PDB file of C-alpha atoms in Angstrom:
ATOM      1  CA  MET A  60      12.494 -12.082  -6.100  1.00 71.00           C
ATOM      2  CA  PRO A  61      15.048 -14.423  -7.708  1.00 68.00           C
ATOM      3  CA  TYR A  62      13.948 -17.650  -6.788  1.00 74.00           C
ATOM      4  CA  ASP A  63      11.109 -20.432  -8.546  1.00 83.00           C
ATOM      5  CA  LEU A  64       9.066 -20.603  -5.149  1.00 87.00           C
ATOM      6  CA  LEU A  65       8.227 -18.339  -2.373  1.00 89.00           C
ATOM      7  CA  PHE A  66       6.699 -20.878   1.005  1.00 92.00           C
ATOM      8  CA  ILE A  67       5.514 -18.720   3.406  1.00 90.00           C
ATOM      9  CA  ALA A  68       4.366 -19.450   6.611  1.00 90.00           C
ATOM     10  CA  THR A  69       3.409 -17.841   9.227  1.00 88.00           C
ATOM     11  CA  HIS A  70      -0.310 -15.999  10.812  1.00 87.00           C
ATOM     12  CA  CYS A  71      -2.082 -13.216   8.650  1.00 88.00           C
ATOM     13  CA  GLY A  72      -4.848 -11.968   9.828  1.00 87.00           C
ATOM     14  CA  ASP A  73      -6.849  -7.832   9.782  1.00 88.00           C
ATOM     15  CA  VAL A  74      -5.441  -5.554  12.324  1.00 89.00           C
ATOM     16  CA  LYS A  75      -6.307  -2.811  14.457  1.00 91.00           C
ATOM     17  CA  GLY A  76      -6.546   0.927  12.297  1.00 92.00           C
ATOM     18  CA  SER A  77      -8.447   4.132  12.812  1.00 95.00           C
ATOM     19  CA  ARG A  78     -11.620   5.512  11.033  1.00 96.00           C
ATOM     20  CA  ASP A  79     -10.814   8.788   9.350  1.00 96.00           C
ATOM     21  CA  THR A  80     -13.618  11.279   8.111  1.00 97.00           C
ATOM     22  CA  HIS A  81     -11.495  13.555   5.231  1.00 96.00           C
ATOM     23  CA  LYS A  82     -13.646  17.027   4.326  1.00 95.00           C
ATOM     24  CA  PHE A  83     -11.789  18.790   1.027  1.00 94.00           C
ATOM     25  CA  THR A  84     -12.895  20.951  -1.810  1.00 93.00           C
ATOM     26  CA  ASP A  85     -12.633  18.841  -5.315  1.00 92.00           C
ATOM     27  CA  SER A  86     -11.368  20.228  -8.513  1.00 92.00           C
ATOM     28  CA  SER A  87     -14.960  20.958  -9.471  1.00 90.00           C
ATOM     29  CA  GLY A  88     -14.875  23.432  -6.356  1.00 92.00           C
ATOM     30  CA  ALA A  89     -17.821  21.235  -4.688  1.00 92.00           C
ATOM     31  CA  GLU A  90     -17.243  20.160  -1.108  1.00 94.00           C
ATOM     32  CA  ARG A  91     -16.559  16.347  -0.457  1.00 95.00           C
ATOM     33  CA  THR A  92     -16.932  14.168   2.697  1.00 96.00           C
ATOM     34  CA  LEU A  93     -15.241  10.869   2.032  1.00 96.00           C
ATOM     35  CA  VAL A  94     -15.273   8.512   5.148  1.00 96.00           C
ATOM     36  CA  LEU A  95     -12.455   5.254   5.305  1.00 95.00           C
ATOM     37  CA  ASP A  96     -10.860   2.977   7.388  1.00 95.00           C
ATOM     38  CA  LEU A  97      -6.781   2.902   7.063  1.00 94.00           C
ATOM     39  CA  ALA A  98      -3.878   0.606   8.874  1.00 92.00           C
ATOM     40  CA  LEU A  99      -0.582   1.597   8.761  1.00 88.00           C
ATOM     41  CA  GLN A 100       3.142  -0.322   9.096  1.00 85.00           C
ATOM     42  CA  VAL A 101       6.269   1.584   9.526  1.00 82.00           C
ATOM     43  CA  SER A 102       9.282   0.263   9.165  1.00 78.00           C
ATOM     44  CA  PRO A 103      11.629  -0.557  12.443  1.00 73.00           C
ATOM     45  CA  GLU A 104      14.536   0.741  10.960  1.00 73.00           C
ATOM     46  CA  ALA A 105      14.663   4.480   9.890  1.00 70.00           C
ATOM     47  CA  ARG A 106      16.472   5.137   6.626  1.00 69.00           C
ATOM     48  CA  ASP A 107      18.506   8.786   6.974  1.00 71.00           C
ATOM     49  CA  GLY A 108      16.175   9.733   9.976  1.00 76.00           C
ATOM     50  CA  LYS A 109      12.573   8.714   7.961  1.00 76.00           C
ATOM     51  CA  PHE A 110      11.484   6.288   8.560  1.00 78.00           C
ATOM     52  CA  GLU A 111       9.074   4.535   5.377  1.00 77.00           C
ATOM     53  CA  VAL A 112       5.418   4.343   6.276  1.00 81.00           C
ATOM     54  CA  LYS A 113       2.918   1.651   4.324  1.00 83.00           C
ATOM     55  CA  ALA A 114      -1.202   2.413   4.787  1.00 86.00           C
ATOM     56  CA  TYR A 115      -4.278  -0.059   3.659  1.00 90.00           C
ATOM     57  CA  GLU A 116      -7.092   2.163   2.756  1.00 92.00           C
ATOM     58  CA  LYS A 117     -10.717   0.557   2.770  1.00 93.00           C
ATOM     59  CA  PHE A 118     -13.022   3.750   1.125  1.00 95.00           C
ATOM     60  CA  VAL A 119     -16.392   2.932   3.180  1.00 95.00           C
ATOM     61  CA  SER A 120     -18.220   6.343   2.388  1.00 95.00           C
ATOM     62  CA  ILE A 121     -18.735   9.069  -0.162  1.00 95.00           C
ATOM     63  CA  ASP A 122     -21.265  12.259   0.993  1.00 95.00           C
ATOM     64  CA  GLY A 123     -23.124  10.248   3.386  1.00 94.00           C
ATOM     65  CA  VAL A 124     -23.306   7.437   0.919  1.00 95.00           C
ATOM     66  CA  ARG A 125     -22.541   3.610   1.088  1.00 95.00           C
ATOM     67  CA  TRP A 126     -18.888   2.514  -0.835  1.00 95.00           C
ATOM     68  CA  GLU A 127     -21.299  -0.747  -1.315  1.00 93.00           C
ATOM     69  CA  ASP A 128     -23.703   0.666  -2.969  1.00 94.00           C
ATOM     70  CA  THR A 129     -22.318   1.061  -6.155  1.00 91.00           C
ATOM     71  CA  VAL A 130     -25.461   2.182  -7.892  1.00 92.00           C
ATOM     72  CA  GLU A 131     -25.431   5.570  -5.798  1.00 92.00           C
ATOM     73  CA  ARG A 132     -21.899   5.688  -5.594  1.00 92.00           C
ATOM     74  CA  ARG A 133     -21.496   5.757  -9.276  1.00 90.00           C
ATOM     75  CA  ARG A 134     -23.781   9.033  -9.898  1.00 91.00           C
ATOM     76  CA  VAL A 135     -22.275  10.974  -6.120  1.00 91.00           C
ATOM     77  CA  VAL A 136     -18.193  10.317  -6.768  1.00 91.00           C
ATOM     78  CA  GLY A 137     -17.171  12.159  -9.353  1.00 90.00           C
ATOM     79  CA  THR A 138     -13.793  13.628  -9.267  1.00 91.00           C
ATOM     80  CA  ALA A 139     -13.289  12.951  -5.525  1.00 92.00           C
ATOM     81  CA  VAL A 140     -11.475   9.706  -5.135  1.00 92.00           C
ATOM     82  CA  ARG A 141      -8.993  11.119  -7.579  1.00 92.00           C
ATOM     83  CA  ASP A 142      -8.463  14.507  -6.076  1.00 94.00           C
ATOM     84  CA  PHE A 143      -8.084  12.948  -2.636  1.00 94.00           C
ATOM     85  CA  CYS A 144      -5.641  10.256  -4.078  1.00 91.00           C
ATOM     86  CA  ALA A 145      -3.739  13.418  -5.288  1.00 91.00           C
ATOM     87  CA  VAL A 146      -2.577  14.310  -2.307  1.00 90.00           C
ATOM     88  CA  PRO A 147       0.536  12.533  -0.515  1.00 85.00           C
ATOM     89  CA  LEU A 148      -0.614  10.154   3.132  1.00 82.00           C
ATOM     90  CA  GLY A 149       1.391  12.827   4.805  1.00 82.00           C
ATOM     91  CA  ASP A 150      -0.304  15.723   4.039  1.00 88.00           C
ATOM     92  CA  ARG A 151      -3.896  14.027   4.632  1.00 90.00           C
ATOM     93  CA  THR A 152      -5.594  15.623   8.276  1.00 92.00           C
ATOM     94  CA  PRO A 153      -9.056  14.375   8.975  1.00 95.00           C
ATOM     95  CA  VAL A 154     -11.350  16.393  10.304  1.00 96.00           C
ATOM     96  CA  SER A 155     -12.062  12.797  13.176  1.00 95.00           C
ATOM     97  CA  ARG A 156     -10.618   9.917  13.942  1.00 95.00           C
ATOM     98  CA  GLU A 157     -11.602   6.785  15.594  1.00 95.00           C
ATOM     99  CA  PRO A 158     -10.400   3.644  16.730  1.00 95.00           C
ATOM    100  CA  ILE A 159     -11.402   0.755  15.019  1.00 93.00           C
ATOM    101  CA  ASP A 160     -10.707  -3.485  15.691  1.00 92.00           C
ATOM    102  CA  ARG A 161     -10.530  -4.742  12.501  1.00 91.00           C
ATOM    103  CA  ILE A 162      -9.993  -3.002   9.632  1.00 90.00           C
ATOM    104  CA  ALA A 163     -11.418  -5.686   7.115  1.00 88.00           C
ATOM    105  CA  GLY A 164      -9.115  -6.664   4.075  1.00 87.00           C
ATOM    106  CA  SER A 165      -6.244  -5.843   5.847  1.00 89.00           C
ATOM    107  CA  ALA A 166      -4.646  -8.815   5.861  1.00 88.00           C
ATOM    108  CA  ALA A 167      -1.485  -8.283   7.285  1.00 88.00           C
ATOM    109  CA  LEU A 168       0.940 -11.605   7.699  1.00 88.00           C
ATOM    110  CA  GLY A 169       2.530 -12.095  11.041  1.00 85.00           C
ATOM    111  CA  MET A 170       6.631 -10.963  10.698  1.00 82.00           C
ATOM    112  CA  PHE A 171       9.285 -11.748  13.941  1.00 82.00           C
ATOM    113  CA  ASP A 172       9.196  -7.586  13.830  1.00 78.00           C
ATOM    114  CA  GLY A 173       6.074  -6.860  13.169  1.00 78.00           C
ATOM    115  CA  ASN A 174       2.873  -6.841  11.282  1.00 82.00           C
ATOM    116  CA  LEU A 175       3.778  -6.964   7.125  1.00 84.00           C
ATOM    117  CA  LEU A 176       1.151  -5.311   5.092  1.00 86.00           C
ATOM    118  CA  ALA A 177       2.250  -6.643   2.298  1.00 85.00           C
ATOM    119  CA  THR A 178       2.403  -4.683  -1.056  1.00 81.00           C
ATOM    120  CA  PRO A 179       4.550  -6.893  -3.529  1.00 83.00           C
ATOM    121  CA  THR A 180       6.992  -6.054  -5.763  1.00 80.00           C
ATOM    122  CA  ASN A 181      10.114  -6.331  -8.425  1.00 82.00           C
ATOM    123  CA  ALA A 182      13.069  -7.415  -7.063  1.00 82.00           C
ATOM    124  CA  GLY A 183      14.389  -9.699  -9.022  1.00 79.00           C
ATOM    125  CA  ALA A 184      14.617  -8.038 -11.755  1.00 74.00           C
ATOM    126  CA  GLY A 185      12.855 -10.284 -13.809  1.00 77.00           C
ATOM    127  CA  ARG A 186      12.661 -13.797 -11.939  1.00 76.00           C
ATOM    128  CA  PHE A 187       8.853 -13.935 -10.524  1.00 84.00           C
ATOM    129  CA  PRO A 188       7.907 -17.004  -8.892  1.00 87.00           C
ATOM    130  CA  PHE A 189       5.157 -19.345  -7.919  1.00 92.00           C
ATOM    131  CA  VAL A 190       4.138 -17.778  -3.785  1.00 93.00           C
ATOM    132  CA  PHE A 191       2.332 -20.482  -1.191  1.00 95.00           C
ATOM    133  CA  ASN A 192       0.834 -18.445   1.212  1.00 93.00           C
ATOM    134  CA  ASN A 193       0.229 -21.343   3.431  1.00 93.00           C
ATOM    135  CA  ALA A 194      -1.382 -18.346   5.675  1.00 90.00           C
ATOM    136  CA  CYS A 195      -5.245 -18.478   7.399  1.00 89.00           C
ATOM    137  CA  VAL A 196      -7.321 -16.699   5.596  1.00 90.00           C
ATOM    138  CA  SER A 197      -4.400 -15.458   2.767  1.00 91.00           C
ATOM    139  CA  TRP A 198      -6.660 -15.769  -0.678  1.00 92.00           C
ATOM    140  CA  HIS A 199      -8.667 -13.053  -0.396  1.00 91.00           C
ATOM    141  CA  GLU A 200      -7.114 -10.031  -0.513  1.00 90.00           C
ATOM    142  CA  LEU A 201      -2.741 -10.376  -0.982  1.00 92.00           C
ATOM    143  CA  ALA A 202      -3.576 -13.069  -4.232  1.00 93.00           C
ATOM    144  CA  GLY A 203      -4.298 -10.650  -6.187  1.00 92.00           C
ATOM    145  CA  ARG A 204      -1.683  -8.259  -4.927  1.00 92.00           C
ATOM    146  CA  PHE A 205       0.713 -11.315  -4.707  1.00 92.00           C
ATOM    147  CA  MET A 206      -0.219 -11.648  -9.051  1.00 92.00           C
ATOM    148  CA  PHE A 207      -0.728  -8.170  -9.457  1.00 90.00           C
ATOM    149  CA  GLY A 208       3.447  -7.669  -7.929  1.00 87.00           C
ATOM    150  CA  GLY A 209       4.226 -10.065 -11.097  1.00 87.00           C
ATOM    151  CA  ALA A 210       4.052 -13.826  -9.049  1.00 90.00           C
ATOM    152  CA  ARG A 211       3.161 -15.930 -11.694  1.00 90.00           C
ATOM    153  CA  GLY A 212       0.930 -18.176  -9.442  1.00 93.00           C
ATOM    154  CA  TYR A 213      -0.542 -18.443  -6.038  1.00 95.00           C
ATOM    155  CA  ILE A 214      -1.368 -20.621  -3.796  1.00 95.00           C
ATOM    156  CA  GLY A 215      -3.494 -19.258   0.246  1.00 94.00           C
ATOM    157  CA  SER A 216      -6.290 -19.982   1.971  1.00 94.00           C
ATOM    158  CA  LEU A 217     -10.215 -19.092   2.379  1.00 92.00           C
ATOM    159  CA  ILE A 218     -11.118 -19.809   5.860  1.00 91.00           C
ATOM    160  CA  SER A 219      -8.316 -20.461   8.782  1.00 90.00           C
ATOM    161  CA  VAL A 220      -6.383 -23.567   9.094  1.00 90.00           C
ATOM    162  CA  ALA A 221      -5.333 -25.537  12.003  1.00 89.00           C
ATOM    163  CA  ASP A 222      -1.169 -26.187  12.029  1.00 90.00           C
ATOM    164  CA  SER A 223      -1.759 -29.490  11.496  1.00 91.00           C
ATOM    165  CA  GLU A 224      -3.864 -29.697   8.295  1.00 92.00           C
ATOM    166  CA  ALA A 225      -0.710 -26.906   7.011  1.00 93.00           C
ATOM    167  CA  GLN A 226       1.684 -29.083   7.355  1.00 94.00           C
ATOM    168  CA  GLU A 227      -0.504 -31.918   5.787  1.00 94.00           C
ATOM    169  CA  VAL A 228      -1.840 -29.686   2.195  1.00 95.00           C
ATOM    170  CA  ALA A 229       2.438 -28.522   1.683  1.00 94.00           C
ATOM    171  CA  MET A 230       3.943 -31.768   2.246  1.00 95.00           C
ATOM    172  CA  GLY A 231       1.212 -32.858  -0.028  1.00 94.00           C
ATOM    173  CA  VAL A 232       2.136 -30.081  -2.268  1.00 94.00           C
ATOM    174  CA  LEU A 233       5.679 -30.021  -1.698  1.00 93.00           C
ATOM    175  CA  ASP A 234       6.402 -33.516  -2.159  1.00 92.00           C
ATOM    176  CA  LYS A 235       4.060 -36.206  -2.595  1.00 93.00           C
ATOM    177  CA  TYR A 236       2.640 -34.962  -5.133  1.00 92.00           C
ATOM    178  CA  PHE A 237       5.625 -32.668  -6.596  1.00 92.00           C
ATOM    179  CA  GLY A 238       6.392 -32.656 -10.063  1.00 90.00           C
ATOM    180  CA  ARG A 239       2.569 -32.302 -11.611  1.00 93.00           C
ATOM    181  CA  PRO A 240       0.825 -29.958 -12.364  1.00 94.00           C
ATOM    182  CA  LEU A 241       0.562 -27.786  -9.092  1.00 94.00           C
ATOM    183  CA  ALA A 242      -4.313 -27.006  -9.347  1.00 94.00           C
ATOM    184  CA  HIS A 243      -3.286 -30.892  -9.324  1.00 94.00           C
ATOM    185  CA  ALA A 244      -1.011 -31.476  -6.839  1.00 95.00           C
ATOM    186  CA  LEU A 245      -3.100 -28.421  -4.765  1.00 95.00           C
ATOM    187  CA  TRP A 246      -6.611 -30.913  -5.430  1.00 94.00           C
ATOM    188  CA  SER A 247      -5.381 -33.933  -4.829  1.00 94.00           C
ATOM    189  CA  THR A 248      -3.490 -32.943  -1.102  1.00 94.00           C
ATOM    190  CA  GLN A 249      -6.967 -31.489  -0.099  1.00 94.00           C
ATOM    191  CA  LYS A 250      -8.903 -35.135  -1.162  1.00 93.00           C
ATOM    192  CA  SER A 251      -6.461 -37.332   0.711  1.00 91.00           C
ATOM    193  CA  VAL A 252      -6.874 -34.764   3.676  1.00 91.00           C
ATOM    194  CA  SER A 253     -10.075 -34.355   3.405  1.00 87.00           C
ATOM    195  CA  GLY A 254     -11.525 -37.194   1.967  1.00 82.00           C
ATOM    196  CA  ASP A 255     -14.780 -37.312   1.144  1.00 82.00           C
ATOM    197  CA  GLY A 256     -15.757 -34.143   3.049  1.00 83.00           C
ATOM    198  CA  ILE A 257     -16.830 -31.513   1.407  1.00 87.00           C
ATOM    199  CA  ARG A 258     -13.541 -28.886   2.706  1.00 90.00           C
ATOM    200  CA  ARG A 259     -11.442 -27.673   0.409  1.00 92.00           C
ATOM    201  CA  PRO A 260     -10.021 -24.648   1.987  1.00 94.00           C
ATOM    202  CA  TYR A 261      -6.926 -23.864  -0.104  1.00 95.00           C
ATOM    203  CA  VAL A 262      -7.565 -22.395  -4.336  1.00 95.00           C
ATOM    204  CA  MET A 263      -5.117 -21.787  -6.930  1.00 96.00           C
ATOM    205  CA  VAL A 264      -4.590 -18.737  -8.357  1.00 94.00           C
ATOM    206  CA  GLY A 265      -2.754 -18.325 -11.580  1.00 92.00           C
ATOM    207  CA  VAL A 266      -1.451 -20.581 -14.926  1.00 88.00           C
ATOM    208  CA  HIS A 267      -2.751 -24.433 -13.803  1.00 87.00           C
ATOM    209  CA  PHE A 268      -0.489 -26.511 -16.042  1.00 90.00           C
ATOM    210  CA  GLN A 269       2.817 -24.867 -14.619  1.00 90.00           C
ATOM    211  CA  ARG A 270       5.102 -27.612 -11.465  1.00 88.00           C
ATOM    212  CA  LEU A 271       7.949 -27.442  -9.678  1.00 86.00           C
ATOM    213  CA  ARG A 272      10.327 -29.705 -11.145  1.00 82.00           C
ATOM    214  CA  SER A 273      14.110 -30.940  -9.706  1.00 78.00           C
ATOM    215  CA  THR A 274      16.932 -30.400 -11.602  1.00 74.00           C
ATOM    216  CA  LEU A 275      20.603 -31.407 -11.346  1.00 78.00           C
ATOM    217  CA  GLN A 276      22.272 -28.119 -11.085  1.00 76.00           C
ATOM    218  CA  PRO A 277      23.492 -27.129  -8.148  1.00 79.00           C
ATOM    219  CA  PRO A 278      21.375 -24.961  -6.536  1.00 78.00           C
ATOM    220  CA  HIS A 279      23.824 -22.437  -4.417  1.00 82.00           C
ATOM    221  CA  LYS A 280      25.255 -21.813  -7.616  1.00 83.00           C
ATOM    222  CA  HIS A 281      22.314 -20.736  -9.645  1.00 82.00           C
ATOM    223  CA  ILE A 282      20.299 -18.824  -7.020  1.00 84.00           C
ATOM    224  CA  LEU A 283      23.578 -16.685  -6.380  1.00 87.00           C
ATOM    225  CA  GLN A 284      23.811 -15.839  -9.876  1.00 87.00           C
ATOM    226  CA  GLN A 285      20.514 -14.423 -10.029  1.00 87.00           C
ATOM    227  CA  LEU A 286      21.226 -12.018  -7.580  1.00 90.00           C
ATOM    228  CA  VAL A 287      23.814 -10.621  -8.276  1.00 93.00           C
ATOM    229  CA  ARG A 288      22.112 -10.087 -11.839  1.00 91.00           C
ATOM    230  CA  ALA A 289      19.730  -8.973  -9.786  1.00 92.00           C
ATOM    231  CA  HIS A 290      21.924  -6.649  -7.786  1.00 94.00           C
ATOM    232  CA  ARG A 291      23.417  -5.537 -10.170  1.00 94.00           C
ATOM    233  CA  TYR A 292      20.838  -3.953 -12.152  1.00 93.00           C
ATOM    234  CA  TRP A 293      19.162  -2.594  -9.680  1.00 93.00           C
ATOM    235  CA  SER A 294      22.153  -0.781  -8.571  1.00 95.00           C
ATOM    236  CA  GLU A 295      22.108   0.630 -12.556  1.00 95.00           C
ATOM    237  CA  GLN A 296      18.880   1.869 -11.193  1.00 94.00           C
ATOM    238  CA  LEU A 297      20.178   3.455  -7.634  1.00 94.00           C
ATOM    239  CA  ASN A 298      22.492   5.701  -9.517  1.00 94.00           C
ATOM    240  CA  ASN A 299      20.456   6.382 -12.522  1.00 94.00           C
ATOM    241  CA  THR A 300      17.627   8.536  -9.231  1.00 93.00           C
ATOM    242  CA  PRO A 301      17.532  11.830  -8.565  1.00 92.00           C
ATOM    243  CA  ALA A 302      18.356  12.478  -5.542  1.00 88.00           C
ATOM    244  CA  THR A 303      15.735  14.763  -5.222  1.00 89.00           C
ATOM    245  CA  ASP A 304      13.566  11.423  -5.537  1.00 87.00           C
ATOM    246  CA  ASP A 305      13.940  11.030  -2.647  1.00 83.00           C
ATOM    247  CA  ASN A 306      10.783   8.619  -2.393  1.00 81.00           C
ATOM    248  CA  LYS A 307      12.035   6.310  -5.428  1.00 87.00           C
ATOM    249  CA  ARG A 308      15.614   6.525  -3.988  1.00 89.00           C
ATOM    250  CA  MET A 309      14.487   4.645  -0.718  1.00 85.00           C
ATOM    251  CA  ASP A 310      12.043   2.277  -2.467  1.00 85.00           C
ATOM    252  CA  ILE A 311      15.361   1.018  -4.938  1.00 91.00           C
ATOM    253  CA  THR A 312      17.291   1.217  -1.845  1.00 89.00           C
ATOM    254  CA  ASP A 313      15.140  -1.016  -0.328  1.00 86.00           C
ATOM    255  CA  ARG A 314      15.210  -3.888  -3.059  1.00 89.00           C
ATOM    256  CA  VAL A 315      19.318  -3.050  -3.794  1.00 93.00           C
ATOM    257  CA  ASP A 316      20.387  -3.491   0.129  1.00 91.00           C
ATOM    258  CA  PHE A 317      18.090  -6.971   0.328  1.00 89.00           C
ATOM    259  CA  LEU A 318      19.844  -8.820  -2.297  1.00 92.00           C
ATOM    260  CA  HIS A 319      22.813  -7.207  -1.089  1.00 94.00           C
ATOM    261  CA  HIS A 320      22.323  -8.901   2.605  1.00 92.00           C
ATOM    262  CA  CYS A 321      21.055 -11.883   0.321  1.00 90.00           C
ATOM    263  CA  ILE A 322      24.449 -12.613  -1.639  1.00 93.00           C
ATOM    264  CA  GLU A 323      26.171 -12.334   1.497  1.00 92.00           C
ATOM    265  CA  GLU A 324      24.151 -14.798   3.369  1.00 89.00           C
ATOM    266  CA  PHE A 325      23.955 -17.220   0.146  1.00 86.00           C
ATOM    267  CA  ARG A 326      28.060 -16.475   0.501  1.00 88.00           C
ATOM    268  CA  SER A 327      28.849 -17.419   3.622  1.00 86.00           C
ATOM    269  CA  ALA A 328      26.759 -20.704   3.785  1.00 78.00           C
ATOM    270  CA  LYS A 329      28.248 -23.915   2.000  1.00 66.00           C
ATOM    271  CA  PRO A 330      26.694 -25.330  -0.260  1.00 61.00           C
ATOM    272  CA  THR A 331      24.527 -28.142  -1.626  1.00 57.00           C
ATOM    273  CA  HIS A 332      24.169 -30.060  -4.455  1.00 53.00           C
ATOM    274  CA  THR A 333      19.660 -30.633  -3.834  1.00 54.00           C
ATOM    275  CA  PRO A 334      18.171 -30.713  -6.391  1.00 54.00           C
ATOM    276  CA  ARG A 335      16.261 -27.575  -6.876  1.00 50.00           C
ATOM    277  CA  PRO A 336      12.517 -26.759  -7.590  1.00 53.00           C
ATOM    278  CA  SER A 337      11.706 -24.875 -10.727  1.00 53.00           C
ATOM    279  CA  ALA A 338       8.616 -23.912 -11.919  1.00 54.00           C
ATOM    280  CA  SER A 339       7.876 -23.763 -15.549  1.00 48.00           C
TER     281      SER A 339
END
């Protein structure tokens, strides 16, 4: 997004799903059995009669070999996974499915209208924020996803944190130690919160010397300009996408609609001249 800092304050945890067993013939003609855990997120709103579905898949075994057994798995996997993933999600039919209470690694963020399986992608047309995800156990899976999506840095927690602790850490990084290199600000904050104890639940990934700074430029005008620029870019991309490519058009339309909503909110809000955080 066209912001310098994305701060997330919610709950995070693994969600329910199913354990699916698939049997298929791979490209070499061999009969294969693939077992995976599946968590789904269905968007709360339909577009053109279609709902967007996101899936988190965690492989469990291939032909009876545990996925964690990397040596034996490498011997038997062949083209099975590549062939399986080439089939669209909606065209897959498992031979059996059993519900399970927790899909390890799904790391869903609790939102007001349901769980979010975060799959970050660029909506800022070249602008990338630093992400502070102040949620329980928000580092293990989501750090990689956000960094792969283009974040310039990421802070998350390794374990569960209390509300009071989360508040203290946020105030330390974004207030008390504001302006210092973010890695140093996080280290100083956790040392201040935990004292001589060994508890250090938060971890940062990314270039260690970047920092948040303030500027005298009006933040409202600056961010609005970046939103308009991003909206123009993605609108052009949508116009250039063939009408037959439904999935790509739906994906880009999500970005255009999101940016349009942000622009309308910024235009209706009263501008302020509070110094704007800026990642450097």
